[in-house]
Coordinates of C-alpha atoms in Angstrom, one line a residue:
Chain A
X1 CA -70.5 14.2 10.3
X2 CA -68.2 15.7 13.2
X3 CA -66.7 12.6 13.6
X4 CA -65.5 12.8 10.4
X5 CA -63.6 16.8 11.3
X6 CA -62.0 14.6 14.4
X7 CA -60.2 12.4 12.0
X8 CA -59.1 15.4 10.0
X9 CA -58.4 17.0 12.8
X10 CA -56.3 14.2 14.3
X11 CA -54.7 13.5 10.7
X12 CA -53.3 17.1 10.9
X13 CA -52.1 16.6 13.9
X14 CA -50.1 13.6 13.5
X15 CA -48.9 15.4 9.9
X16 CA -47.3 18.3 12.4
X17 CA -46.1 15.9 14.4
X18 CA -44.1 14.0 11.7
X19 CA -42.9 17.1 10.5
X20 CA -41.4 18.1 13.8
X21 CA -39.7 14.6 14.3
X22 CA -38.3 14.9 10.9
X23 CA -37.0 18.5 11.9
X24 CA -35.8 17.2 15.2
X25 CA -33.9 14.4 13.8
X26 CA -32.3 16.5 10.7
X27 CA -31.1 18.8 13.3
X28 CA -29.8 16.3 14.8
X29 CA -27.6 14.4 12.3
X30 CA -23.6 15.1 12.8
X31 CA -22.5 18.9 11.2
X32 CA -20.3 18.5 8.8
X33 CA -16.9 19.8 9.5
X34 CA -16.5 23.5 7.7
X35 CA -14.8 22.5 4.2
X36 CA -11.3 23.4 3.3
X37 CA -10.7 26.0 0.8
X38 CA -10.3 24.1 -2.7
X39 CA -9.6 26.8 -4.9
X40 CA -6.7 25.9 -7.4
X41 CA -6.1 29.1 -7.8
X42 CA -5.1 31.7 -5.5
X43 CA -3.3 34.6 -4.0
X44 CA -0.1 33.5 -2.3
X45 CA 0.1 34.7 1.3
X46 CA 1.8 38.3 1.5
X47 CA -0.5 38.7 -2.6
X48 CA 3.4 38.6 -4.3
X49 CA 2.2 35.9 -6.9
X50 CA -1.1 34.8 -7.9
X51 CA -0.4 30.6 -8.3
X52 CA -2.6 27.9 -9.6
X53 CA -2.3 24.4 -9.0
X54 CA -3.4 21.1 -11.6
X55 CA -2.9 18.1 -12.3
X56 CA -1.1 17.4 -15.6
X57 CA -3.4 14.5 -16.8
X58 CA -6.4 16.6 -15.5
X59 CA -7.7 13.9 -13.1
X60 CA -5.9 12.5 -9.8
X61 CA -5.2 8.8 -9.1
X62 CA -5.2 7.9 -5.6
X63 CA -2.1 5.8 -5.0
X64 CA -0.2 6.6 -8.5
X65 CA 2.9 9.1 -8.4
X66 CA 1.7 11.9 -10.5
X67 CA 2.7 15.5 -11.9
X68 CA 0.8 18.6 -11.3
X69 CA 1.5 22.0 -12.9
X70 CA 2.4 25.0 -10.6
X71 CA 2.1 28.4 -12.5
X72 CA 3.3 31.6 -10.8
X73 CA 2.2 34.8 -12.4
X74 CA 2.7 38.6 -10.6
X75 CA -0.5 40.2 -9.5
X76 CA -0.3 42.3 -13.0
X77 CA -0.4 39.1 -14.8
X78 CA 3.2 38.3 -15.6
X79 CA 4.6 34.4 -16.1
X80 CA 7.5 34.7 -12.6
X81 CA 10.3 32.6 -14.2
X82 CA 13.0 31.1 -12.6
X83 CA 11.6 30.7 -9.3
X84 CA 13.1 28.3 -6.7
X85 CA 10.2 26.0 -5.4
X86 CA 10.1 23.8 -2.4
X87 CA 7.2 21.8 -1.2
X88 CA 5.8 20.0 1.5
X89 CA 2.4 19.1 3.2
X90 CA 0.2 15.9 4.8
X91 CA -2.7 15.4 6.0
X92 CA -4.0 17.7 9.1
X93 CA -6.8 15.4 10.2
X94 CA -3.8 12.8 10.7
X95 CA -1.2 14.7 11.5
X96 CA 1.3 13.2 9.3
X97 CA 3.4 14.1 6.0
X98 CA 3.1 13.8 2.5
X99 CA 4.2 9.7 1.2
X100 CA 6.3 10.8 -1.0
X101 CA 8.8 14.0 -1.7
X102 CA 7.3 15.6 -4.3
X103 CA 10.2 18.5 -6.4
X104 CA 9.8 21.0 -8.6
X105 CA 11.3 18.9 -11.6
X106 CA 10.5 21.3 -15.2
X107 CA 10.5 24.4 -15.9
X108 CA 7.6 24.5 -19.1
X109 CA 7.8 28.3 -19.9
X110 CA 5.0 31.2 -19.3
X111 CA 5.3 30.7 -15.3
X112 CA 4.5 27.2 -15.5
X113 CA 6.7 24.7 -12.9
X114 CA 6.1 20.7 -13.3
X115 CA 5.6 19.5 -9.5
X116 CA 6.5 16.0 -9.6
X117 CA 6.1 12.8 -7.3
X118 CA 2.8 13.5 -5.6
X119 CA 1.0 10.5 -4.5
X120 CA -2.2 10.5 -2.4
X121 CA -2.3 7.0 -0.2
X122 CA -5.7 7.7 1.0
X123 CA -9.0 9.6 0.5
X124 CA -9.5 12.7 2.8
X125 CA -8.3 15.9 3.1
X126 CA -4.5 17.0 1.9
X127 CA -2.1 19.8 1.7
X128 CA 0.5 21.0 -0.5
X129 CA 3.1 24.1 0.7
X130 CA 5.0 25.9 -1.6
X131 CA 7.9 27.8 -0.5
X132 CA 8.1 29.8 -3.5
X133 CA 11.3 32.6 -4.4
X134 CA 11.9 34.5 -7.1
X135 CA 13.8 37.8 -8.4
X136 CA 10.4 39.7 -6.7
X137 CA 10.7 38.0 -3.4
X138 CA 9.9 35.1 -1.3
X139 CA 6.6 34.1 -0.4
X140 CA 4.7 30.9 0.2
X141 CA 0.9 29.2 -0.7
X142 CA -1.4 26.1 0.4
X143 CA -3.6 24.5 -1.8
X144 CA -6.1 22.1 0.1
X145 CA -7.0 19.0 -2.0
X146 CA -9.8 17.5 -0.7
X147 CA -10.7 13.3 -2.3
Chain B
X1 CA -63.1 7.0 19.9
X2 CA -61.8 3.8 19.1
X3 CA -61.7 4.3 15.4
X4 CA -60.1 7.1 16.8
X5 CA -57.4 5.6 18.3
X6 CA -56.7 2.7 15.6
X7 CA -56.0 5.6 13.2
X8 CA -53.6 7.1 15.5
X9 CA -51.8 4.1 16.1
X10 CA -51.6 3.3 12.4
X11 CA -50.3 6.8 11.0
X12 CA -47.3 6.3 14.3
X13 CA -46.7 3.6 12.7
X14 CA -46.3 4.8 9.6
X15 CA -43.9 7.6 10.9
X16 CA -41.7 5.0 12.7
X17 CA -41.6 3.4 10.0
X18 CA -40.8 6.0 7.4
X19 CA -38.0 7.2 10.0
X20 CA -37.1 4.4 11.7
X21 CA -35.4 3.2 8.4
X22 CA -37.7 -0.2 7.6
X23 CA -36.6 0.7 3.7
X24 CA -33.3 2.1 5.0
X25 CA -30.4 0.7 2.4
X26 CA -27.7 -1.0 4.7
X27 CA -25.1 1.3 3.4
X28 CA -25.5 5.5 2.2
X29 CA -23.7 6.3 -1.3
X30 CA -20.3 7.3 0.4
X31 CA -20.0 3.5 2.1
X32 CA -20.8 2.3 -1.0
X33 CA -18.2 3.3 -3.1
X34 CA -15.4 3.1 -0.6
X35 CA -16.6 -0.7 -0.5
X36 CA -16.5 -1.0 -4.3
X37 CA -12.7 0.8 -4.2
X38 CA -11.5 -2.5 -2.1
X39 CA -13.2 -5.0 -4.3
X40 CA -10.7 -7.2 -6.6
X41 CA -12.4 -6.4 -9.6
X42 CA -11.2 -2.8 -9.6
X43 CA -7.6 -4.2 -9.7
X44 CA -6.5 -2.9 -12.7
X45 CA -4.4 -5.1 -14.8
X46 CA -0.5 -5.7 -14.2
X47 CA 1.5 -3.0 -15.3
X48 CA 4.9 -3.9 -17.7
X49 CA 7.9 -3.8 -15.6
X50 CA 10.2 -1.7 -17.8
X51 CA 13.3 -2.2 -15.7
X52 CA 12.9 -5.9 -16.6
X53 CA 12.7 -6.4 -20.3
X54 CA 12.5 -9.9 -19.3
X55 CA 9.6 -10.1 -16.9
X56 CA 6.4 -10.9 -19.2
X57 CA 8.7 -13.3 -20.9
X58 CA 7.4 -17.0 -20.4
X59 CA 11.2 -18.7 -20.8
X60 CA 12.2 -16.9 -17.8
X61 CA 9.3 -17.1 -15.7
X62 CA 9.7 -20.5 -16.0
X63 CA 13.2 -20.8 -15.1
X64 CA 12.4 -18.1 -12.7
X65 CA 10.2 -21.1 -11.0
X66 CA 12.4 -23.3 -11.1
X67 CA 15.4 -21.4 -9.1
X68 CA 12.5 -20.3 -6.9
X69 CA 11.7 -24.0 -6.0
X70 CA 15.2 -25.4 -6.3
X71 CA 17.5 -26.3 -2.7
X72 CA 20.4 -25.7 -4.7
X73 CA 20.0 -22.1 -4.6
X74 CA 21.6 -21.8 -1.4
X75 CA 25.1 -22.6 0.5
X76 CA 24.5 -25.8 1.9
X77 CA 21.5 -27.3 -0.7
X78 CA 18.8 -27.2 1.9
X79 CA 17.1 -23.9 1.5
X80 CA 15.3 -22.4 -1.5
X81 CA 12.8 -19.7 -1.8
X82 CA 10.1 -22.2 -1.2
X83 CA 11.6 -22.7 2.2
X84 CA 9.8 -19.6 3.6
X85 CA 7.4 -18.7 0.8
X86 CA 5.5 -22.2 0.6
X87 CA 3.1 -22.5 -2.2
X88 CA -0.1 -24.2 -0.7
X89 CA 0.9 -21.9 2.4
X90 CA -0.2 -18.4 0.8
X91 CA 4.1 -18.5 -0.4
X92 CA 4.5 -17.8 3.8
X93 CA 5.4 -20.1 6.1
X94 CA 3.1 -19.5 9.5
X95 CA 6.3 -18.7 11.8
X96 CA 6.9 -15.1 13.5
X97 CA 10.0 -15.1 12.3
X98 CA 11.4 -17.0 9.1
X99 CA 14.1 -19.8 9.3
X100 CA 16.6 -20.8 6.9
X101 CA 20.1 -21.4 7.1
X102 CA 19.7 -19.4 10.1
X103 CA 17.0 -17.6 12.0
X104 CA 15.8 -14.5 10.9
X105 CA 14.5 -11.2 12.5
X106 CA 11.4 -10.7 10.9
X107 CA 8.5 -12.3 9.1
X108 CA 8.2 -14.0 6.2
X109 CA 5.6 -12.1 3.7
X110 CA 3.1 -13.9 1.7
X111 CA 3.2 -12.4 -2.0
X112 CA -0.1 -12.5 -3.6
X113 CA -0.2 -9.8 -5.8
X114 CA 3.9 -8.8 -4.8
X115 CA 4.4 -7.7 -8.5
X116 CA 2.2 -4.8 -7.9
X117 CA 4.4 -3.2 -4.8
X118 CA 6.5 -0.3 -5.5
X119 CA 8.6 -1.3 -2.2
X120 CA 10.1 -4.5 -1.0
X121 CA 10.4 -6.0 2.6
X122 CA 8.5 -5.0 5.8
X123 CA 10.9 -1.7 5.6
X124 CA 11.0 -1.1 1.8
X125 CA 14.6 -1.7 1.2
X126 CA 14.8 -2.7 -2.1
X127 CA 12.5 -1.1 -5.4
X128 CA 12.0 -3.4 -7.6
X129 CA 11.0 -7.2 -7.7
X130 CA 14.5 -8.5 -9.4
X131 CA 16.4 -6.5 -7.0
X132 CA 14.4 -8.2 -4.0
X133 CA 15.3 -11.9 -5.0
X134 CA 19.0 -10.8 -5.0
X135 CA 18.5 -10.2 -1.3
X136 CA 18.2 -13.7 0.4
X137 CA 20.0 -15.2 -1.7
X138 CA 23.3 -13.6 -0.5
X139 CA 22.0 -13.1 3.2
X140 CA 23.6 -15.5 5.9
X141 CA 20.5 -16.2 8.0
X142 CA 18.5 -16.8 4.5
X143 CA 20.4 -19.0 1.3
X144 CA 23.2 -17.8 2.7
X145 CA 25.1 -18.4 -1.2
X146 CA 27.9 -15.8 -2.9
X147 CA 26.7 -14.8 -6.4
X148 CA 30.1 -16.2 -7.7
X149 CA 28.8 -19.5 -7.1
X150 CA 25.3 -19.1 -8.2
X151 CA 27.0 -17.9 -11.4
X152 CA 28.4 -21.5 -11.6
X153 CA 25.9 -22.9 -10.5
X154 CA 23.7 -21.6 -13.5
X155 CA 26.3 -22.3 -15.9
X156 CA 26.6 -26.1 -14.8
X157 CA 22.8 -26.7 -13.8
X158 CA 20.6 -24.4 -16.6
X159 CA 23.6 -23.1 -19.1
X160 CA 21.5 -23.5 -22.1
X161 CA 17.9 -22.6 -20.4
X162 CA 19.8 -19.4 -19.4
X163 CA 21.6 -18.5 -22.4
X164 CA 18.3 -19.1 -24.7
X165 CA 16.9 -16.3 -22.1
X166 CA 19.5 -13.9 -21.7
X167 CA 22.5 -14.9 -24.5
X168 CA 26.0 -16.2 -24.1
X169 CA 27.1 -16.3 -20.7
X170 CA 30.2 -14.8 -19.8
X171 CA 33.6 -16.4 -19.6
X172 CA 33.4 -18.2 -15.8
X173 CA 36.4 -20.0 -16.2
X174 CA 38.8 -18.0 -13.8
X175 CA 36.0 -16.8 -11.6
X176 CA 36.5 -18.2 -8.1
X177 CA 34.0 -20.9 -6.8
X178 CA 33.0 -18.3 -4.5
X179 CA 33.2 -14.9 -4.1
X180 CA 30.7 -11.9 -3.3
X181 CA 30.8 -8.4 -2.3
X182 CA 28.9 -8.9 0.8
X183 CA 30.2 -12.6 1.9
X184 CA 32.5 -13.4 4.1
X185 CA 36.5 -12.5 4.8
X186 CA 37.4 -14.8 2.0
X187 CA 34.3 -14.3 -0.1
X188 CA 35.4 -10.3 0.0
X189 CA 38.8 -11.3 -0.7
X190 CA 37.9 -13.5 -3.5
X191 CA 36.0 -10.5 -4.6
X192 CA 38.0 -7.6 -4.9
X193 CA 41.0 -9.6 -6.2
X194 CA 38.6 -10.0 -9.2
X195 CA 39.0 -7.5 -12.5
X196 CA 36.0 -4.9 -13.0
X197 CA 35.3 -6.6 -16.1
X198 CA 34.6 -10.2 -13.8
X199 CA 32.7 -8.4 -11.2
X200 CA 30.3 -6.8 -14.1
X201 CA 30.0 -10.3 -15.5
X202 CA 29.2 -12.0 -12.4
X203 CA 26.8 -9.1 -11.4
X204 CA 25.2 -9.8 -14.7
X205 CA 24.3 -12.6 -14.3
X206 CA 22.9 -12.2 -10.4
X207 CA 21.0 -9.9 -12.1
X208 CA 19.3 -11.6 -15.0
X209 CA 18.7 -14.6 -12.1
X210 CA 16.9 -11.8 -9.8
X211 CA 14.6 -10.8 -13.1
X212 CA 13.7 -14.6 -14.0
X213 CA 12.8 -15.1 -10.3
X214 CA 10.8 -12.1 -10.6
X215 CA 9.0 -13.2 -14.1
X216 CA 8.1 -16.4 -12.2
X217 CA 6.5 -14.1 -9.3
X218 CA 4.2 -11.7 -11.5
X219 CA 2.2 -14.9 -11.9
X220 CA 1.3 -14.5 -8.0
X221 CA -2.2 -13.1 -7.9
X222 CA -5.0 -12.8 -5.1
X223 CA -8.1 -14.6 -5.5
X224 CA -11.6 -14.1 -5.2
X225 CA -12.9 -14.0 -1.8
X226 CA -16.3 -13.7 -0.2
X227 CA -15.8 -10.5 0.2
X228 CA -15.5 -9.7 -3.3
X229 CA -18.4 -11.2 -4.4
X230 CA -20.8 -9.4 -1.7
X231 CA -18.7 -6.0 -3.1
X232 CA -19.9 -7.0 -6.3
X233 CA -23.6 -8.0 -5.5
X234 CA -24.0 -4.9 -3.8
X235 CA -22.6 -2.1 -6.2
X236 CA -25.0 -4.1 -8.8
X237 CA -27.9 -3.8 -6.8
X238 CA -28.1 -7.8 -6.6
X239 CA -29.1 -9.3 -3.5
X240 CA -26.1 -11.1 -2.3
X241 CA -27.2 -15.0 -2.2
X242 CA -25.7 -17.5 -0.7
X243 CA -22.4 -17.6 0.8
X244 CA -21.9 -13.8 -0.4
X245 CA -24.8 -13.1 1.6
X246 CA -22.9 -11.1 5.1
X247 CA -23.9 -11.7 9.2
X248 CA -24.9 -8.6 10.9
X249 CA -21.3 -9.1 12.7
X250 CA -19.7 -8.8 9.4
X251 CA -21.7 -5.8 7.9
X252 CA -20.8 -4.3 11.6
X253 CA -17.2 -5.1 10.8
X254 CA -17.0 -3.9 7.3
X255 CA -19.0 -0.7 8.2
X256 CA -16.1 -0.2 11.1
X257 CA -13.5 -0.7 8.8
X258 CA -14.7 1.7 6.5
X259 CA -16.2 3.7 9.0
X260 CA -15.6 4.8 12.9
X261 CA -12.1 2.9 12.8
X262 CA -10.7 4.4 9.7
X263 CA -8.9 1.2 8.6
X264 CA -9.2 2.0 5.1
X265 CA -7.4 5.1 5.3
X266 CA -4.0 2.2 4.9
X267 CA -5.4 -0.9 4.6
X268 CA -7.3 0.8 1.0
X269 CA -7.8 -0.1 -2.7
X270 CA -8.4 -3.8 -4.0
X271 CA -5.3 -5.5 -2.2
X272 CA -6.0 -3.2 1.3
X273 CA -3.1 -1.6 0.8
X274 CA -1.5 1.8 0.6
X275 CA 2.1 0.4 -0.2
X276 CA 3.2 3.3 2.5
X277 CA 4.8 3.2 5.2
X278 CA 3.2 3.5 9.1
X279 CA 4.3 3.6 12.4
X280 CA 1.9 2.1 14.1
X281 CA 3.0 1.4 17.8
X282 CA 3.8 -2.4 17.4
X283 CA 6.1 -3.2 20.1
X284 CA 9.4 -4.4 19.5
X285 CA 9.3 -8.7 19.7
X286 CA 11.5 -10.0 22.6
X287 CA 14.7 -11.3 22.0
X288 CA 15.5 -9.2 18.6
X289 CA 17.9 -6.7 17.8
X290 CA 16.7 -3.4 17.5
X291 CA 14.8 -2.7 14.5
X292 CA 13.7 1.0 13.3
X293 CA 11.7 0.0 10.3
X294 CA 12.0 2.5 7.3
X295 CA 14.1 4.9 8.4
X296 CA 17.2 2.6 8.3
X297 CA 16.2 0.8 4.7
X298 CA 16.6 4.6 3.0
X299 CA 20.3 4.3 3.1
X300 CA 20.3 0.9 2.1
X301 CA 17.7 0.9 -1.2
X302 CA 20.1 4.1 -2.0
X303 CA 23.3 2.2 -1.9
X304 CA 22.0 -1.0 -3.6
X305 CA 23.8 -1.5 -6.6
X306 CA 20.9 -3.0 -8.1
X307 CA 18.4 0.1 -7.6
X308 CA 16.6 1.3 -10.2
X309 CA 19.2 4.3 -10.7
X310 CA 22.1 1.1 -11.2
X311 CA 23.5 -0.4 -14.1
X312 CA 21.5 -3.5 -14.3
X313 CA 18.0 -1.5 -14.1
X314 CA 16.4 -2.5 -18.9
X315 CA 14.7 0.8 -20.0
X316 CA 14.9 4.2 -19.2
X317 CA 15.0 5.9 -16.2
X318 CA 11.7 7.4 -16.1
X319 CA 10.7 4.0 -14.1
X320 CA 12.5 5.5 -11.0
X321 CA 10.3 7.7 -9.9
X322 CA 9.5 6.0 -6.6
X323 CA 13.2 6.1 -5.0
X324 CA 13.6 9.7 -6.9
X325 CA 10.6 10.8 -5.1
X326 CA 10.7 8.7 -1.9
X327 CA 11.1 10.2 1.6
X328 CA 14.7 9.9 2.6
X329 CA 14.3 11.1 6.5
X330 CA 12.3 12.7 9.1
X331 CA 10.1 11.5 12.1
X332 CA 7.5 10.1 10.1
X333 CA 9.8 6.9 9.1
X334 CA 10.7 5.9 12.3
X335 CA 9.6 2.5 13.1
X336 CA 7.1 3.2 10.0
X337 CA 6.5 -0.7 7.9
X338 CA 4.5 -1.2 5.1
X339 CA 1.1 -1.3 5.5
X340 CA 0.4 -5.2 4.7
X341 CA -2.2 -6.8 2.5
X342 CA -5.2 -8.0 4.2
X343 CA -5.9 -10.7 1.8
X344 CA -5.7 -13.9 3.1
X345 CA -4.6 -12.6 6.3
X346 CA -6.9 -14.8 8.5
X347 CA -5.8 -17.7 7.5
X348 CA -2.1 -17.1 8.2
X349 CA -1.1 -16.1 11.5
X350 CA 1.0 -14.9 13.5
X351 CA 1.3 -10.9 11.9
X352 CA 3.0 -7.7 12.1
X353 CA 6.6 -7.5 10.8
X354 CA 8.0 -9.8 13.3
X355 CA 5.0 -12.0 14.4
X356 CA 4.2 -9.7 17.0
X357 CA 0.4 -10.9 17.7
X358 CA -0.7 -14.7 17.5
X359 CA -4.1 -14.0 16.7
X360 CA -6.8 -11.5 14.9
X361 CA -7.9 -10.2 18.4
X362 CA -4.8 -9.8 19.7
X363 CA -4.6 -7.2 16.3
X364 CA -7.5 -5.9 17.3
X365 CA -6.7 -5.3 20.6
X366 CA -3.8 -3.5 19.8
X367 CA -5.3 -0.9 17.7
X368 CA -8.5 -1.0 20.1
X369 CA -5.3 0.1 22.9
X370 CA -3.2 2.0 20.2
X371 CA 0.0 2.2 22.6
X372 CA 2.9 4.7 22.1
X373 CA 5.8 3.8 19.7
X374 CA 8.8 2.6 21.7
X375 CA 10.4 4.9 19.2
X376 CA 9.0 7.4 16.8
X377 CA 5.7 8.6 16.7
X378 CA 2.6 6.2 16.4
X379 CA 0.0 7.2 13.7
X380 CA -2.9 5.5 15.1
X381 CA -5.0 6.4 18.4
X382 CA -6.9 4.6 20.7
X383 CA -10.1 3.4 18.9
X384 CA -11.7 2.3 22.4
X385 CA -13.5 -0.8 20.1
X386 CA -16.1 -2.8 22.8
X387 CA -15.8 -6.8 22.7
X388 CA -18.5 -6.8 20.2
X389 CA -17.0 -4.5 17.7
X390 CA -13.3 -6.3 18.1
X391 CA -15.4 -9.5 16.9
X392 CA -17.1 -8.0 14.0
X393 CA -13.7 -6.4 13.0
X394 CA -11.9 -9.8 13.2
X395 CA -15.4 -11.6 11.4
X396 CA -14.8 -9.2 8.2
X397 CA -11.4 -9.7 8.2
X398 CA -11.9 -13.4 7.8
X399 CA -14.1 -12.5 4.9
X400 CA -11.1 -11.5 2.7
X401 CA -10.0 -15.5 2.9
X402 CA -13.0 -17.3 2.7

């Protein structure tokens, strides 16, 4: 009879154990590095314009040249129309540029700019700047796109 | 005490096992699907050339092959396109740097799949497949021809071939036997003291020689390779068998290359390739005029009269988004070539745009060192690769040619 308690008793024991390797070795495995902020919509820096970022098919191709739609709206809500845009970005982890010179090609009407020539060579983490000015002012936003 | 013990020893076992990864899958979810992005079955299918209403027409891809094979494409009837791009040779020719009339600076590029580039050459100087042909044809060191003689030649050789192809060829009666904006003193001469309406005619028909060649070359695909069907096997969930089956050195290779030494952030998709442009700190070869890579083939695709924003470009110009959007300067494109296909790539040393490195290890070596750019910036770092992992990088390279 007690022998059987000792093999219960042992049985726990190694349970515990396992647990505590288990614990050990998840505590273990690599952090991942804090994500980006992907939000495709946000305030720009100094709060002028409140700007969203798309893609104009919905989805994004790595490697195809693609359009995305940039709309501007004041922080009451209104479309900002004739806005000069300028954009640039890369890839921080790799500290090089963006592949391609993506312009503000369209203006679409109700704050809405068509961003064309972005291509993504590779998977990872990206950025796009926009130098935006206006009638209100200048000011500027990053949108991180993470694939 | 014994019974004791056995049990012990049993449930350790069962934790090493549970943890030590006996049912472990070789690769997590992530590994997997980056493998399945390089595999050729996720090529998608060629897409219509618009600039070149003639290039899925079979007439002119077969003429195409024929001036691609043909000696008489060039000044003195020795070289053709064949010359460098041999076709039981991956259409390269095994030398660092490729020979025709004259020797050249760089390598000669094997074009499996060459249809599907955006950008021609190491440096990207021309943007579209038709426009590319044009290029060695007229260049001294290459065919070294004039186009006003390939005109004639055309006209004697394949008059009707052409005209069912392209219609009535112009009047060539009082164009000079040669002549060519970029040819020599007299060529030049012969050139300008033509009418506008002769140059256009001539240029036409350059043109419409550039977009057979370039029908022929859409037939130029990539094969199957070992590689491919292990990709296959194992986003199905099939055991790879047989000769799709990988070594431990190649899983170790594939899992690098995927993995630790980032190769797949250029060397990506089915044909392991961005179609960007990298600095990547290979030296200069000895003996060759300087050469700064992309930042010198901006001006050039820009100035090319057969670009996609020219006259000669079928369709609309919606198709020139790539040199619209393209980047025309900064430190990025110094010394930056195009990231190259790793297809076939074992089987055809030497590599890099001037034939740079004899071997895969010397590759591997090189981006195991990552040196500084002579000039510019390099985009890779030191990877500090051990003997063992150099080997398993070059065995899974040798996978995508098997």
């Amino acid at each position: 009879m007690a022998s059987i308690w000792r093999y219960i008793l042992a049985g726990l024991g190694l349970a515990a154990l396992l647990v505590g390797i288990v614990a050990a070795v998840y505590l273990m495995l690599p952090q991942p590095a804090p994500a980006p902020d992907i939000s495709r919509s946000k305030s720009t820096a100094n709060g002028l314009f409140v700007a969203s970022f798309e893609p104009e098919r919905g989805v994004i191709r790595q490697g195809e040249l693609q359009s995305w739609l940039l709309t501007l709206k004041t922080a009451a809500g209104a479309p900002v129309e004739g806005a000069a845009i300028t954009v640039s970005g890369g890839m921080p982890q790799h500290d090089h540029g963006l592949p391609t010179s993506p312009q503000a090609t369209d203006y679409l009407g109700d704050g809405r700019y068509r961003i064309d020539g972005i291509k993504f060579t590779m998977s990872g983490w990206w950025q796009l700047r926009f130098a935006i000015s206006a009638a209100v002012g200048s000011d500027s936003v990053v949108f991180n796109i993470v694939l | 005490m014994r019974r004791l013990t056995s049990v012990a020893c049993l449930l350790a076992l069962a934790a090493l096992a549970l943890l030590g990864g006996c049912g472990e899958p070789q690769f997590n979810d992530a590994e997997k699907k980056t493998i399945a992005s390089l595999a050729l079955n996720t090529l998608p299918s060629l897409k219509p050339d618009t600039t070149n209403q003639y290039a899925d027409a079979p007439a002119a891809a077969a003429l195409g092959s024929t001036l691609f094979f043909d000696v008489g494409m060039s000044r003195d009837g020795t070289v053709s396109c064949s010359t460098c791009h041999k076709i039981d040779r991956q259409f390269q020719d095994d030398l660092p740097q490729a020979v025709g009339v004259g020797r050249t600076n760089r390598r000669t590029m094997p074009l499996a799949g060459v249809a599907r580039n955006p950008w021609f050459f190491w440096d990207g100087r021309r943007d579209s497949l038709w426009a590319q042909a044009l290029t060695p044809l007229e260049n001294p060191l290459e065919q070294a021809g004039n186009r006003a003689a390939f005109a004639h030649y055309i006209e004697k050789r394949f008059g009707e071939r052409y005209e069912r192809i392209f219609g009535p060829l112009p009047d060539l009666s009082t164009v000079p036997a040669n002549a060519s904006p970029l040819g020599t003193d007299a060529e030049k001469a012969a050139w300008n003291a033509m009418s506008a309406a002769q140059q256009d005619d001539v240029n036409r028909v350059y043109a419409n020689i550039g977009k057979a060649i370039a029908a022929f070359e859409r037939s130029i695909e990539p094969q199957q390779t070992r590689f491919d069907r292990f990709a296959i096997d194992l986003a199905t969930g099939a055991k790879p068998e047989g000769d799709a089956a990988f070594s431990p050195e190649e899983i170790l290779g594939l899992k690098l290359f995927i993995g630790k030494a980032n190769c797949v952030s250029c060397h990506n998709g089915p044909r392991f390739t961005d179609n960007a442009f990298h600095n990547t700190g290979v030296p200069p070869a000895d003996g060759l005029p300087p050469d700064r890579g992309r930042v010198d083939a901006v001006a050039q695709v820009q100035a090319d009269p057969f670009n996609c924003f020219g006259k000669f470009r079928d369709g609309d110009e919606s198709a020139c988004r790539e040199l619209r959007f393209m980047v025309k300067d900064g430190p990025q494109i110094m010394r930056a070539y195009k990231t190259p296909s790793l297809r076939g790539a074992a089987d055809r040393p030497p590599y890099m745009h001037a034939g740079q490195f004899a071997t895969l290890d010397e590759v591997m070596a090189h981006y195991s060192k990552a040196p500084p750019s002579v000039e510019g910036g390099s985009e890779v770092h030191p990877l500090d690769l051990s003997e063992r992992e150099r080997a398993a990088l070059v065995a899974f390279v040798k996978t995508l040619s098997d």
